[in-house]
PDB file of N, CA, C and O in Angstrom:
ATOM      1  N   UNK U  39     104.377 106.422  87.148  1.00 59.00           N
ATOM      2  CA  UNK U  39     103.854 105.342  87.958  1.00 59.00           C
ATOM      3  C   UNK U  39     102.893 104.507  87.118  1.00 59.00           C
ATOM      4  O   UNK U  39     102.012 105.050  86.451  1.00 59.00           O
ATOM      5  N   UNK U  40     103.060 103.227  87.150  1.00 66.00           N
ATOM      6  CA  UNK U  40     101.783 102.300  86.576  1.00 66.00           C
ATOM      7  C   UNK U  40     100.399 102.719  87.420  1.00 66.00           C
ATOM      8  O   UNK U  40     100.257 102.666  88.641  1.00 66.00           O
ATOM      9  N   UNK U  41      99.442 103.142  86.444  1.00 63.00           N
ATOM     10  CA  UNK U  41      98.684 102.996  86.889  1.00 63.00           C
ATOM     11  C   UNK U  41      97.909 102.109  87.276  1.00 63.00           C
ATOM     12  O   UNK U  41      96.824 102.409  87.774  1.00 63.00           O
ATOM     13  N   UNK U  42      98.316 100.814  87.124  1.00 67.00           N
ATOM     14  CA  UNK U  42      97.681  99.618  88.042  1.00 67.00           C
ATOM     15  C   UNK U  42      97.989  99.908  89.476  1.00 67.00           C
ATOM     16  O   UNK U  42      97.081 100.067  90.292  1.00 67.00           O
ATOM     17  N   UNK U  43      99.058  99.970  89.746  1.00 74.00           N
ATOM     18  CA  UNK U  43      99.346 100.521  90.998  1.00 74.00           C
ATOM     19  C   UNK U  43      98.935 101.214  92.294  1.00 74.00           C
ATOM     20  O   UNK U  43      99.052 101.035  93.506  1.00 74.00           O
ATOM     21  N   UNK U  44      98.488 101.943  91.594  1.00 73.00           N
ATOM     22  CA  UNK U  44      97.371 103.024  91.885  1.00 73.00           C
ATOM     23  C   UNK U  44      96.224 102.559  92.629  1.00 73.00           C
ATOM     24  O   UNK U  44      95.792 103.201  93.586  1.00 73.00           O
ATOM     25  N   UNK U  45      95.500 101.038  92.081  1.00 72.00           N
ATOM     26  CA  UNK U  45      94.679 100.473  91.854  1.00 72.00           C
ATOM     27  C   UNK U  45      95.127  99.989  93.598  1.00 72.00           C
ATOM     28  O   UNK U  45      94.635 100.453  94.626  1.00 72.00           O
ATOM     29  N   UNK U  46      96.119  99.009  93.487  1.00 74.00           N
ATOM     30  CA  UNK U  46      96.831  98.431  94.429  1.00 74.00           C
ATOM     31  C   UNK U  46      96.990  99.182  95.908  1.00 74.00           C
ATOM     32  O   UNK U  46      96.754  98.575  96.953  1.00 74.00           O
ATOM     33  N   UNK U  47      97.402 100.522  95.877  1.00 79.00           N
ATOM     34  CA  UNK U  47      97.935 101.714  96.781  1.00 79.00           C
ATOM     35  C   UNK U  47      96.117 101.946  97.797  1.00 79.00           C
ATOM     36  O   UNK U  47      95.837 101.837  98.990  1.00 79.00           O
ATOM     37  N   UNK U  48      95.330 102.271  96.631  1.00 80.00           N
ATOM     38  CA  UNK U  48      94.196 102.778  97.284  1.00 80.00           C
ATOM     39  C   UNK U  48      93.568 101.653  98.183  1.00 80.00           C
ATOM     40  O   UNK U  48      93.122 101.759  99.325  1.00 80.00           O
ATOM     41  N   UNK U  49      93.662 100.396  97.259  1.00 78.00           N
ATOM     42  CA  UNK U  49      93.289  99.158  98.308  1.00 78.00           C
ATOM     43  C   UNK U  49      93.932  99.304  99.266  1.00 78.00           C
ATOM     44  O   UNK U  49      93.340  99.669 100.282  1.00 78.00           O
ATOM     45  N   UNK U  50      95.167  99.111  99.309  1.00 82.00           N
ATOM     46  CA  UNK U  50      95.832  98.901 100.866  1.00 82.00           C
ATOM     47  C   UNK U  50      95.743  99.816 101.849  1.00 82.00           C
ATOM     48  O   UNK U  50      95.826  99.539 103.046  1.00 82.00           O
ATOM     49  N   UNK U  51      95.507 101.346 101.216  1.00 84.00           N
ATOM     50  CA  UNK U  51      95.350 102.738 101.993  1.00 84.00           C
ATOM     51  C   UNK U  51      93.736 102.592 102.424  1.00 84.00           C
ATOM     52  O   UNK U  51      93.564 102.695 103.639  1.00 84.00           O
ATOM     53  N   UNK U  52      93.024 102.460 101.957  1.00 83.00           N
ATOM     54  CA  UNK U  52      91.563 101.942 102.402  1.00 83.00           C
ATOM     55  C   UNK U  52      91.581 101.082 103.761  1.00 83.00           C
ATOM     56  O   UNK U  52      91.199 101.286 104.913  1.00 83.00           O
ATOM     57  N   UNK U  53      92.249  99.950 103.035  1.00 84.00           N
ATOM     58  CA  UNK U  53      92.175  99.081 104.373  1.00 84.00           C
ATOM     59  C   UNK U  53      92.743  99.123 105.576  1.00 84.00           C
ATOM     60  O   UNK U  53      92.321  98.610 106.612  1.00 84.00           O
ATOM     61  N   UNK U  54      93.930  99.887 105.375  1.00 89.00           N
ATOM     62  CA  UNK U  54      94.901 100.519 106.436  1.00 89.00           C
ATOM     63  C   UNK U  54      94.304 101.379 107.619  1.00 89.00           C
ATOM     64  O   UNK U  54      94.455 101.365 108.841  1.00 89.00           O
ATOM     65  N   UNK U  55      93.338 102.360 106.465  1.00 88.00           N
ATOM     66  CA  UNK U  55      92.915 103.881 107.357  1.00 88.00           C
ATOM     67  C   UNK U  55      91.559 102.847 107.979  1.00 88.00           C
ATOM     68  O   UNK U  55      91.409 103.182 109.154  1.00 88.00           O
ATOM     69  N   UNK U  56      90.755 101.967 107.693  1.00 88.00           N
ATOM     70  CA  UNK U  56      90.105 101.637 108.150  1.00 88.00           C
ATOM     71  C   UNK U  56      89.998 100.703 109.460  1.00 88.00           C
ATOM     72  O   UNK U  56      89.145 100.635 110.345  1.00 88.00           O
ATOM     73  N   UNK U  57      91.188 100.020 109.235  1.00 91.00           N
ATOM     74  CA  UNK U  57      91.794  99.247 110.615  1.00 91.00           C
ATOM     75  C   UNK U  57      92.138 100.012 111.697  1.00 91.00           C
ATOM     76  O   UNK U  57      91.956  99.737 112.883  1.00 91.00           O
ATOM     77  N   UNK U  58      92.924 101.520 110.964  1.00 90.00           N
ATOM     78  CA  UNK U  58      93.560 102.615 112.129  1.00 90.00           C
ATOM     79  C   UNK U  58      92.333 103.207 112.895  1.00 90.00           C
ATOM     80  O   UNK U  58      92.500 103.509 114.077  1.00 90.00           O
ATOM     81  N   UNK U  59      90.824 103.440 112.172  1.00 90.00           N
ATOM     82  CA  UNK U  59      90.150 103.874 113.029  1.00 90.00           C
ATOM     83  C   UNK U  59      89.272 102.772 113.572  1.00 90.00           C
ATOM     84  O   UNK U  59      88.208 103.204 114.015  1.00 90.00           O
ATOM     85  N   UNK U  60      89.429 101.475 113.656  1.00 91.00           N
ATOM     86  CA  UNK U  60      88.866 100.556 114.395  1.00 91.00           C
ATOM     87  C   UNK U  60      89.721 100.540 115.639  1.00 91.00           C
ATOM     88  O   UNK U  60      89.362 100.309 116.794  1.00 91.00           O
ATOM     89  N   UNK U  61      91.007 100.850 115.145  1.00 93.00           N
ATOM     90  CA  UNK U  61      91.565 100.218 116.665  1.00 93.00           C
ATOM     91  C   UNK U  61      91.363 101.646 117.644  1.00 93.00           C
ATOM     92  O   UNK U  61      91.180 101.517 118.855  1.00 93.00           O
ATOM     93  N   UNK U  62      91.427 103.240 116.887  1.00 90.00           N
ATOM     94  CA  UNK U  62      91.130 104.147 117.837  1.00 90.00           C
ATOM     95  C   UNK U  62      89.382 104.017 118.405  1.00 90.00           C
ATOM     96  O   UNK U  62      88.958 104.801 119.254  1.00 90.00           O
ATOM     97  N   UNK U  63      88.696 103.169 117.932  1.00 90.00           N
ATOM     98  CA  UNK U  63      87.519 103.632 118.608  1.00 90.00           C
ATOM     99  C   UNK U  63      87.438 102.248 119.521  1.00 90.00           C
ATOM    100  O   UNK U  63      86.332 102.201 120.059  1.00 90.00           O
ATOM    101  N   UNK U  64      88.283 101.082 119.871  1.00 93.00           N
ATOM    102  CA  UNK U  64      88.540 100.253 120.325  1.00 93.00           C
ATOM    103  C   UNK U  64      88.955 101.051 121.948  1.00 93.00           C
ATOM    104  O   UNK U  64      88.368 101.176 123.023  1.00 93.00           O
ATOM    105  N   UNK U  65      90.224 101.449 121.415  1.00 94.00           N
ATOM    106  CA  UNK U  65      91.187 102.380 122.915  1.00 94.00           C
ATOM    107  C   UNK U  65      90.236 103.553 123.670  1.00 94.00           C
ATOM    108  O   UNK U  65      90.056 103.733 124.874  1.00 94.00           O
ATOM    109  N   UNK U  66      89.851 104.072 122.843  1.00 91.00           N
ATOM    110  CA  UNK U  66      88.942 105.196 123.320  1.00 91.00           C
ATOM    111  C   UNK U  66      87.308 104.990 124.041  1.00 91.00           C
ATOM    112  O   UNK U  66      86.520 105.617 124.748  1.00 91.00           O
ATOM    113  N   UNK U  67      87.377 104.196 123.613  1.00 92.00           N
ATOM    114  CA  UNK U  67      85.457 103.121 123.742  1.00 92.00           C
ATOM    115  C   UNK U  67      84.646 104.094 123.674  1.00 92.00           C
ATOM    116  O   UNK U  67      84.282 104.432 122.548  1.00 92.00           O
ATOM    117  N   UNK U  68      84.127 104.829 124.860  1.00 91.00           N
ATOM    118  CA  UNK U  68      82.610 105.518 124.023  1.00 91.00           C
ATOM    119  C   UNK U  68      83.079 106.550 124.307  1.00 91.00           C
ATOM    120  O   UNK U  68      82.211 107.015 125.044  1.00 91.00           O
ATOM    121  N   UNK U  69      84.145 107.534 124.228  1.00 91.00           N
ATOM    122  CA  UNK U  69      84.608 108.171 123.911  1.00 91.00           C
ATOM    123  C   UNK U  69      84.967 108.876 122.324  1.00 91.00           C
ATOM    124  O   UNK U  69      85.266 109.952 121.805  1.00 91.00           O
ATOM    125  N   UNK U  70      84.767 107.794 122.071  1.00 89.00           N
ATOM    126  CA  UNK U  70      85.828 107.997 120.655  1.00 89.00           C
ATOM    127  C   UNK U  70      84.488 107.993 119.634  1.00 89.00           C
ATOM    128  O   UNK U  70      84.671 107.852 118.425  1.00 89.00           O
ATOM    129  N   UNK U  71      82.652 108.211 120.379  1.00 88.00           N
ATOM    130  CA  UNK U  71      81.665 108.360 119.564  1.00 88.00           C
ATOM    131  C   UNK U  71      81.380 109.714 119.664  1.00 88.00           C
ATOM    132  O   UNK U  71      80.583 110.229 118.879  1.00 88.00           O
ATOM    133  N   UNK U  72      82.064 110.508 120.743  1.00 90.00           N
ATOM    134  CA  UNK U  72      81.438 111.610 120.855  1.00 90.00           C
ATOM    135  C   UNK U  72      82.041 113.213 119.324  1.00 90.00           C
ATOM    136  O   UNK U  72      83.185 113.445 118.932  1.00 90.00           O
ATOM    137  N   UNK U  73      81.105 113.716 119.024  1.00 89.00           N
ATOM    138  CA  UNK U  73      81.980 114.614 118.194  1.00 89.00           C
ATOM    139  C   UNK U  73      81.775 116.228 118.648  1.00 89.00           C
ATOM    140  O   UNK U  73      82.550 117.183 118.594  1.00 89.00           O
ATOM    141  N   UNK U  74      80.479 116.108 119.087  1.00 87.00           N
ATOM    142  CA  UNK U  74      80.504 118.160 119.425  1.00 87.00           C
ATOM    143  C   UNK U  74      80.325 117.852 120.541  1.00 87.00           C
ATOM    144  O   UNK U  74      79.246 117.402 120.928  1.00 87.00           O
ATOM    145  N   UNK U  75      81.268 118.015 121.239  1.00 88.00           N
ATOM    146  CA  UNK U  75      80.576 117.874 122.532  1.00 88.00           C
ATOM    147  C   UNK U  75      82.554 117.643 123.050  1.00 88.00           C
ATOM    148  O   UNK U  75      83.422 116.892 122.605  1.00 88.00           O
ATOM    149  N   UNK U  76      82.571 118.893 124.351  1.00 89.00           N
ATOM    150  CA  UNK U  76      84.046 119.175 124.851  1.00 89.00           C
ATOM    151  C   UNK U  76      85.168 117.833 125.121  1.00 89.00           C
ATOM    152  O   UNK U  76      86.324 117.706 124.718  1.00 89.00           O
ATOM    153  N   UNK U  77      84.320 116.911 125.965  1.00 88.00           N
ATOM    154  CA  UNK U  77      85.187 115.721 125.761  1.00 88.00           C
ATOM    155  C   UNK U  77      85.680 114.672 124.668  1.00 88.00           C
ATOM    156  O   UNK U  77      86.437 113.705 124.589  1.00 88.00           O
ATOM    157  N   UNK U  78      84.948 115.305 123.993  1.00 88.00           N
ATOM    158  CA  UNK U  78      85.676 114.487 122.570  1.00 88.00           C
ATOM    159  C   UNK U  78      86.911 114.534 121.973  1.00 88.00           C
ATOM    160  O   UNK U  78      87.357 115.537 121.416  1.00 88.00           O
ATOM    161  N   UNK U  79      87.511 113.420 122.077  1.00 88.00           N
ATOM    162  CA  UNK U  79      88.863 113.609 121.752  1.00 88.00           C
ATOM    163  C   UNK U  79      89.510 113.679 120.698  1.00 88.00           C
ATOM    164  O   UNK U  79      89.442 112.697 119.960  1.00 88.00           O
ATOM    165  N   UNK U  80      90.260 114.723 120.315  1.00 88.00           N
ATOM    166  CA  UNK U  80      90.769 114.839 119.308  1.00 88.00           C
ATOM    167  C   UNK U  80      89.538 115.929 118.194  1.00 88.00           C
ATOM    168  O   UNK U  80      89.650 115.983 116.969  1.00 88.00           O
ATOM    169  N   UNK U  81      88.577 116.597 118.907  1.00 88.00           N
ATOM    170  CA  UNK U  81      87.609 117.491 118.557  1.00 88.00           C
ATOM    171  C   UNK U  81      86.768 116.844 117.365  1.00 88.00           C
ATOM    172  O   UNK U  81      86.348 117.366 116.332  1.00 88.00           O
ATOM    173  N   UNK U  82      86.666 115.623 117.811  1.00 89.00           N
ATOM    174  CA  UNK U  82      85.443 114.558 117.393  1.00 89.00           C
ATOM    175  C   UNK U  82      85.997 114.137 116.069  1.00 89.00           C
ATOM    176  O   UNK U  82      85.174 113.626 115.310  1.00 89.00           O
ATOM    177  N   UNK U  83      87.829 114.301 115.425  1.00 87.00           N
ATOM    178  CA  UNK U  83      88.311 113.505 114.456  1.00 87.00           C
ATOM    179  C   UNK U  83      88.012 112.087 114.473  1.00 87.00           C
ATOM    180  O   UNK U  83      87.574 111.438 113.523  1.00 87.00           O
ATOM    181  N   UNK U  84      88.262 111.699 115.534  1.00 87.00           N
ATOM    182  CA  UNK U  84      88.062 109.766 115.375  1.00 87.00           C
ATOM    183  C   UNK U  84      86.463 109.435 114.513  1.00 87.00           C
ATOM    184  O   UNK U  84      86.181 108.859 113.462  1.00 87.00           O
ATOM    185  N   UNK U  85      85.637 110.155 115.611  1.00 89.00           N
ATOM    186  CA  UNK U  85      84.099 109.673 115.126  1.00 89.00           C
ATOM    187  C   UNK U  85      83.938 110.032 113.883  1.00 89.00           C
ATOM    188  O   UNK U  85      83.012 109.460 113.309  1.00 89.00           O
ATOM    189  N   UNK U  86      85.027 111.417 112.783  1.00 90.00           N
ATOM    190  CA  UNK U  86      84.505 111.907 111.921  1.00 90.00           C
ATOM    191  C   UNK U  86      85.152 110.979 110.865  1.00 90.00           C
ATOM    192  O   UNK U  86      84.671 110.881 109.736  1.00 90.00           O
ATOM    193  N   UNK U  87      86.156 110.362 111.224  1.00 88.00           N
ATOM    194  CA  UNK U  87      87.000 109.219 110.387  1.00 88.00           C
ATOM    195  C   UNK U  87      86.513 108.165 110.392  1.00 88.00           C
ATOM    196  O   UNK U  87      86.819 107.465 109.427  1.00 88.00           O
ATOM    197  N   UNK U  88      85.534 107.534 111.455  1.00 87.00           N
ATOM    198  CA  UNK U  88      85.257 106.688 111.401  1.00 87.00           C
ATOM    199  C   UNK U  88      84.416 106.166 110.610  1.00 87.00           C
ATOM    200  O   UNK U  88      84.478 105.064 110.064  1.00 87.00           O
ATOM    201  N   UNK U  89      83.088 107.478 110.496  1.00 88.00           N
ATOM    202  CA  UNK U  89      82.208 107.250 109.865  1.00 88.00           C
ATOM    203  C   UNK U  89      82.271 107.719 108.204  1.00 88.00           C
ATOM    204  O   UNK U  89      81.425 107.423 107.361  1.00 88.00           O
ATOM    205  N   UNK U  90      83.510 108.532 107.979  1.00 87.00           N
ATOM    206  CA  UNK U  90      83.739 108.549 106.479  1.00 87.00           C
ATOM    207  C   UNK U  90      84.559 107.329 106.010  1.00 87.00           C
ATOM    208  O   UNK U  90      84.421 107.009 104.829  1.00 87.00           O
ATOM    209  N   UNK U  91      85.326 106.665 106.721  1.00 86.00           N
ATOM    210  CA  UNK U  91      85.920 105.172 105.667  1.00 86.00           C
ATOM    211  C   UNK U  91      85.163 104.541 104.982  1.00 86.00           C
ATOM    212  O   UNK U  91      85.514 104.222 103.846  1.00 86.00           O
ATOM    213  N   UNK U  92      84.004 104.210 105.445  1.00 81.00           N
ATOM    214  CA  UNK U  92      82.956 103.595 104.074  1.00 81.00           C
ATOM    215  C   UNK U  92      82.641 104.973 102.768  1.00 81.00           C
ATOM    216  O   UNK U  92      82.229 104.741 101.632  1.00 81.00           O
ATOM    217  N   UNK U  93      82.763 105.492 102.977  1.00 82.00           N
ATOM    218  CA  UNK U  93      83.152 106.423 102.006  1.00 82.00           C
ATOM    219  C   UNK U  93      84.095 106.993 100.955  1.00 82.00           C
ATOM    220  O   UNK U  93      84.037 107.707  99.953  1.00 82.00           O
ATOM    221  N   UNK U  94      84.976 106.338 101.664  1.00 76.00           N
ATOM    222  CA  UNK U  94      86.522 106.851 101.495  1.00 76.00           C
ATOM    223  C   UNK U  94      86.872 105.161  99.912  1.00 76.00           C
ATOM    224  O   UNK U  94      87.379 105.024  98.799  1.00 76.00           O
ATOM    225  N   UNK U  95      86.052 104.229 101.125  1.00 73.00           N
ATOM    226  CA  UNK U  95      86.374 103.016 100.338  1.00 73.00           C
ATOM    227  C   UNK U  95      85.555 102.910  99.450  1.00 73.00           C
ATOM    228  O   UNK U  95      85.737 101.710  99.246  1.00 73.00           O
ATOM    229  N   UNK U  96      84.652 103.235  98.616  1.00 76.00           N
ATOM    230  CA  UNK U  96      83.724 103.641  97.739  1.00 76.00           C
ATOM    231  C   UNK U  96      84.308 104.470  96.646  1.00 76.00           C
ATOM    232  O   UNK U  96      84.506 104.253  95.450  1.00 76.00           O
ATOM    233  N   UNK U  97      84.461 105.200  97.207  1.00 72.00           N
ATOM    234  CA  UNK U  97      85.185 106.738  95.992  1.00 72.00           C
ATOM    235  C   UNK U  97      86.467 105.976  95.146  1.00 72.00           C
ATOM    236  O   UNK U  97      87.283 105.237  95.697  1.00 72.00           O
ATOM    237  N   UNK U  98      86.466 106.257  93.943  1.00 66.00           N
ATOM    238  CA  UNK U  98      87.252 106.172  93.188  1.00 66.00           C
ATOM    239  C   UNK U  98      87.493 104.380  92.878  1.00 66.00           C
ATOM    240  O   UNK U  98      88.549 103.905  92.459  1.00 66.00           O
ATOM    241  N   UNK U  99      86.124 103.511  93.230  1.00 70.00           N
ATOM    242  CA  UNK U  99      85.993 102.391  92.611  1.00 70.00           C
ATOM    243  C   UNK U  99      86.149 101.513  94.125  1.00 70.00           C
ATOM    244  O   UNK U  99      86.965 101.859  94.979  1.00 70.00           O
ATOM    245  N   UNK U 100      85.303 100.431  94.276  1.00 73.00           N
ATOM    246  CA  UNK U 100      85.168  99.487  95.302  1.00 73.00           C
ATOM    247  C   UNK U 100      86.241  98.811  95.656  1.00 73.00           C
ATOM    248  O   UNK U 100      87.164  98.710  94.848  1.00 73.00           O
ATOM    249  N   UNK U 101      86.327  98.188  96.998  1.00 70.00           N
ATOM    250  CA  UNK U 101      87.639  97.212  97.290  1.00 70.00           C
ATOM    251  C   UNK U 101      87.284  96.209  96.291  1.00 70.00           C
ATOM    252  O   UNK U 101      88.235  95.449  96.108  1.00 70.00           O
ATOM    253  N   UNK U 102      86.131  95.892  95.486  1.00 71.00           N
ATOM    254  CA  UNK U 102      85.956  94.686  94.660  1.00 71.00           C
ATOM    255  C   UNK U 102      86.833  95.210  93.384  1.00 71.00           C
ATOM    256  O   UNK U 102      87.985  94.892  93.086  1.00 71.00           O
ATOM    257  N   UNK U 103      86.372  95.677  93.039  1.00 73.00           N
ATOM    258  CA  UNK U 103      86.644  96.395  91.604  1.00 73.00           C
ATOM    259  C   UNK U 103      88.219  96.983  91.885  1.00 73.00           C
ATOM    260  O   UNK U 103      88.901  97.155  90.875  1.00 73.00           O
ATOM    261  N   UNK U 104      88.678  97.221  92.873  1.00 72.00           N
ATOM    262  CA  UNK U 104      90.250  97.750  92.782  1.00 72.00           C
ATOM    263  C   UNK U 104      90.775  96.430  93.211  1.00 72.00           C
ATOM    264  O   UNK U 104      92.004  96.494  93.200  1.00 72.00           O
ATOM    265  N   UNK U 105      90.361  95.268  93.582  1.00 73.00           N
ATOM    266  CA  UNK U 105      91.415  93.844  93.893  1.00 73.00           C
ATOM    267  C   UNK U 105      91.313  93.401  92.300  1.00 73.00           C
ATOM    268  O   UNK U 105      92.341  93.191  91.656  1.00 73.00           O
ATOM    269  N   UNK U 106      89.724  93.249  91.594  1.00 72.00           N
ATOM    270  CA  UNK U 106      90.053  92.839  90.092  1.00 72.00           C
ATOM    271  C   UNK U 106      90.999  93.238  89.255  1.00 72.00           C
ATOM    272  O   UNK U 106      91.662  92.568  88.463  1.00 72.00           O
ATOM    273  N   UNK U 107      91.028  94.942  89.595  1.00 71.00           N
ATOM    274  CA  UNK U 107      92.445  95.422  89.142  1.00 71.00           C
ATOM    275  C   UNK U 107      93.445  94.846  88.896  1.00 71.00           C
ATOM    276  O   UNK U 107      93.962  94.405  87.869  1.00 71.00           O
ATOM    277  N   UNK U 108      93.816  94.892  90.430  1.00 70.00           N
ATOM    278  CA  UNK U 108      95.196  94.389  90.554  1.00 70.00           C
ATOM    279  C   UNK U 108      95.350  92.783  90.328  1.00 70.00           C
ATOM    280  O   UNK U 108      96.466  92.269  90.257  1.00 70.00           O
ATOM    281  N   UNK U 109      94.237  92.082  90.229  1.00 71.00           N
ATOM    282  CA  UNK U 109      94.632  90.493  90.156  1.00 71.00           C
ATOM    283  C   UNK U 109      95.027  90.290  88.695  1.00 71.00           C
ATOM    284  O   UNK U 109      95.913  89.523  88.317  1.00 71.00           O
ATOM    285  N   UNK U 110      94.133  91.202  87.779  1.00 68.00           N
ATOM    286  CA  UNK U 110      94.076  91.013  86.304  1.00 68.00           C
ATOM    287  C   UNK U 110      95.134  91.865  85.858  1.00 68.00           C
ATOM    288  O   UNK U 110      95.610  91.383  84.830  1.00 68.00           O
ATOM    289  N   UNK U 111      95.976  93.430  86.348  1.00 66.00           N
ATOM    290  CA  UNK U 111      96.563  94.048  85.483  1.00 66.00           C
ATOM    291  C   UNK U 111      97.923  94.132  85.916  1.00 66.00           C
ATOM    292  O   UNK U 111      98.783  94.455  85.097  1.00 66.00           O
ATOM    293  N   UNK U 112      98.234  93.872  87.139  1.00 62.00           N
ATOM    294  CA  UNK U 112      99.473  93.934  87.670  1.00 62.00           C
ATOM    295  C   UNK U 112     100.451  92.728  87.327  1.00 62.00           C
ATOM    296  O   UNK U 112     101.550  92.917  86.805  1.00 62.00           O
ATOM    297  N   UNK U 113      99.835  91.150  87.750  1.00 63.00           N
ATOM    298  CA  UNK U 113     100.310  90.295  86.717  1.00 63.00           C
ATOM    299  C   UNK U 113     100.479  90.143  85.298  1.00 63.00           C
ATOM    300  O   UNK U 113     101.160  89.305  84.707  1.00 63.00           O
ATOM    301  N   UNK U 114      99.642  91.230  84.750  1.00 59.00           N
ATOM    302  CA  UNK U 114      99.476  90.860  83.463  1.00 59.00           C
ATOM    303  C   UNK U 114      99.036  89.771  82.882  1.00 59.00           C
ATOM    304  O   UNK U 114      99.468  89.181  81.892  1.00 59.00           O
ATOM    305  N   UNK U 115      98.097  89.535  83.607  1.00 54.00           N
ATOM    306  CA  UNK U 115      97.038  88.232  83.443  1.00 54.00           C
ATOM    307  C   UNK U 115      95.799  89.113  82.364  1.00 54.00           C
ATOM    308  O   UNK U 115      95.360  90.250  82.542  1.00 54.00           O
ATOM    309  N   UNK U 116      95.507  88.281  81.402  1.00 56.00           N
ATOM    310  CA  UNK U 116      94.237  88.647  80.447  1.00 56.00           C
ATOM    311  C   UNK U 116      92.932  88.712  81.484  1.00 56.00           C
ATOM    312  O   UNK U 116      92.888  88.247  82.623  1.00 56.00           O
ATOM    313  N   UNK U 117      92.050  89.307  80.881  1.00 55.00           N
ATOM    314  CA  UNK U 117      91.154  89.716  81.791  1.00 55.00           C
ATOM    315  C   UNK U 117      89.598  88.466  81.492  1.00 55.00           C
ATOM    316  O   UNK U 117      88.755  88.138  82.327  1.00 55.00           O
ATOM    317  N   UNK U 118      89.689  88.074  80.179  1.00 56.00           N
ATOM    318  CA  UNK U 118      88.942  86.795  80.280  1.00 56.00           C
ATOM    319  C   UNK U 118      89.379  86.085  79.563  1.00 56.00           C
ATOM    320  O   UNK U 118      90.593  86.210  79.406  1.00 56.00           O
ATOM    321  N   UNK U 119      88.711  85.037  78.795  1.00 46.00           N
ATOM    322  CA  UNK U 119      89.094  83.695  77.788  1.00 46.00           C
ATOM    323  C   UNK U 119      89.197  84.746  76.779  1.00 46.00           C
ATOM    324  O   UNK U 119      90.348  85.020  76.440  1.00 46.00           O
ATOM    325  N   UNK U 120      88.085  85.506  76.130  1.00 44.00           N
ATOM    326  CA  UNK U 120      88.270  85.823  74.946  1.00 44.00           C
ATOM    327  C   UNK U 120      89.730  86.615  74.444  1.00 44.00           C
ATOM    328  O   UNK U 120      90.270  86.627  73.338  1.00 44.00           O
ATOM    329  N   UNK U 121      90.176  87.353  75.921  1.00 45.00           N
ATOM    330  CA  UNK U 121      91.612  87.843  75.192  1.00 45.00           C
ATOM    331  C   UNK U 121      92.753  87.195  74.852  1.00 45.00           C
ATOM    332  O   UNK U 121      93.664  87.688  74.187  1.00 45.00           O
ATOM    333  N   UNK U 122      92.694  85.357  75.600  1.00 45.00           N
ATOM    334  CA  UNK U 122      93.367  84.853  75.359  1.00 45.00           C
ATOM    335  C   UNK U 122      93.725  84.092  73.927  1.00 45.00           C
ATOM    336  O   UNK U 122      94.425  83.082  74.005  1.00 45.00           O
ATOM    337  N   UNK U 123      93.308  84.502  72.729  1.00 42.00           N
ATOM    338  CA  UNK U 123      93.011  83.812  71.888  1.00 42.00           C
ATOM    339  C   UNK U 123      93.661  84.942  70.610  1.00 42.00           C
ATOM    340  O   UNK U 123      93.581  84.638  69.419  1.00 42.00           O
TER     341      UNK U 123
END
């Protein structure tokens, strides 16, 4: 696999898992804050997902730093003036 790719995959998986637990704590409403506690649904997974995606999107390099990635290495675009030369 290119590892630019990689670069590409985690962005979109970031942003993916992060939309998926916006829309469950959307459906669920204040439900979907509770975690120890019996009515919590799904034995307080949503709230525990929710609050690790900023985490998740951090680890292994920022949505900034993994879009530079992919803008600069997947095209195969030089990364400034000086390489162009």
């Amino acid at each position: 696999m290119n590892p630019h790719l990689s670069a590409a995959m985690k962005l979109t998986t970031s942003s993916l898992t992060q939309e998926f637990s916006e829309t469950a704590k959307e459906v669920l409403g204040p439900y979907a804050t509770l975690m120890d506690d019996p009515r919590s649904p799904s034995n307080g997974r949503w709230v525990k997902q929710y609050l690790g995606d900023p985490r998740m999107t951090i680890a292994g390099g920022t949505s900034e730093v993994q879009r530079n990635i992919v803008a600069q290495r997947i095209p195969g675009l030089p990364r400034d003036h000086a390489e162009k030369r």
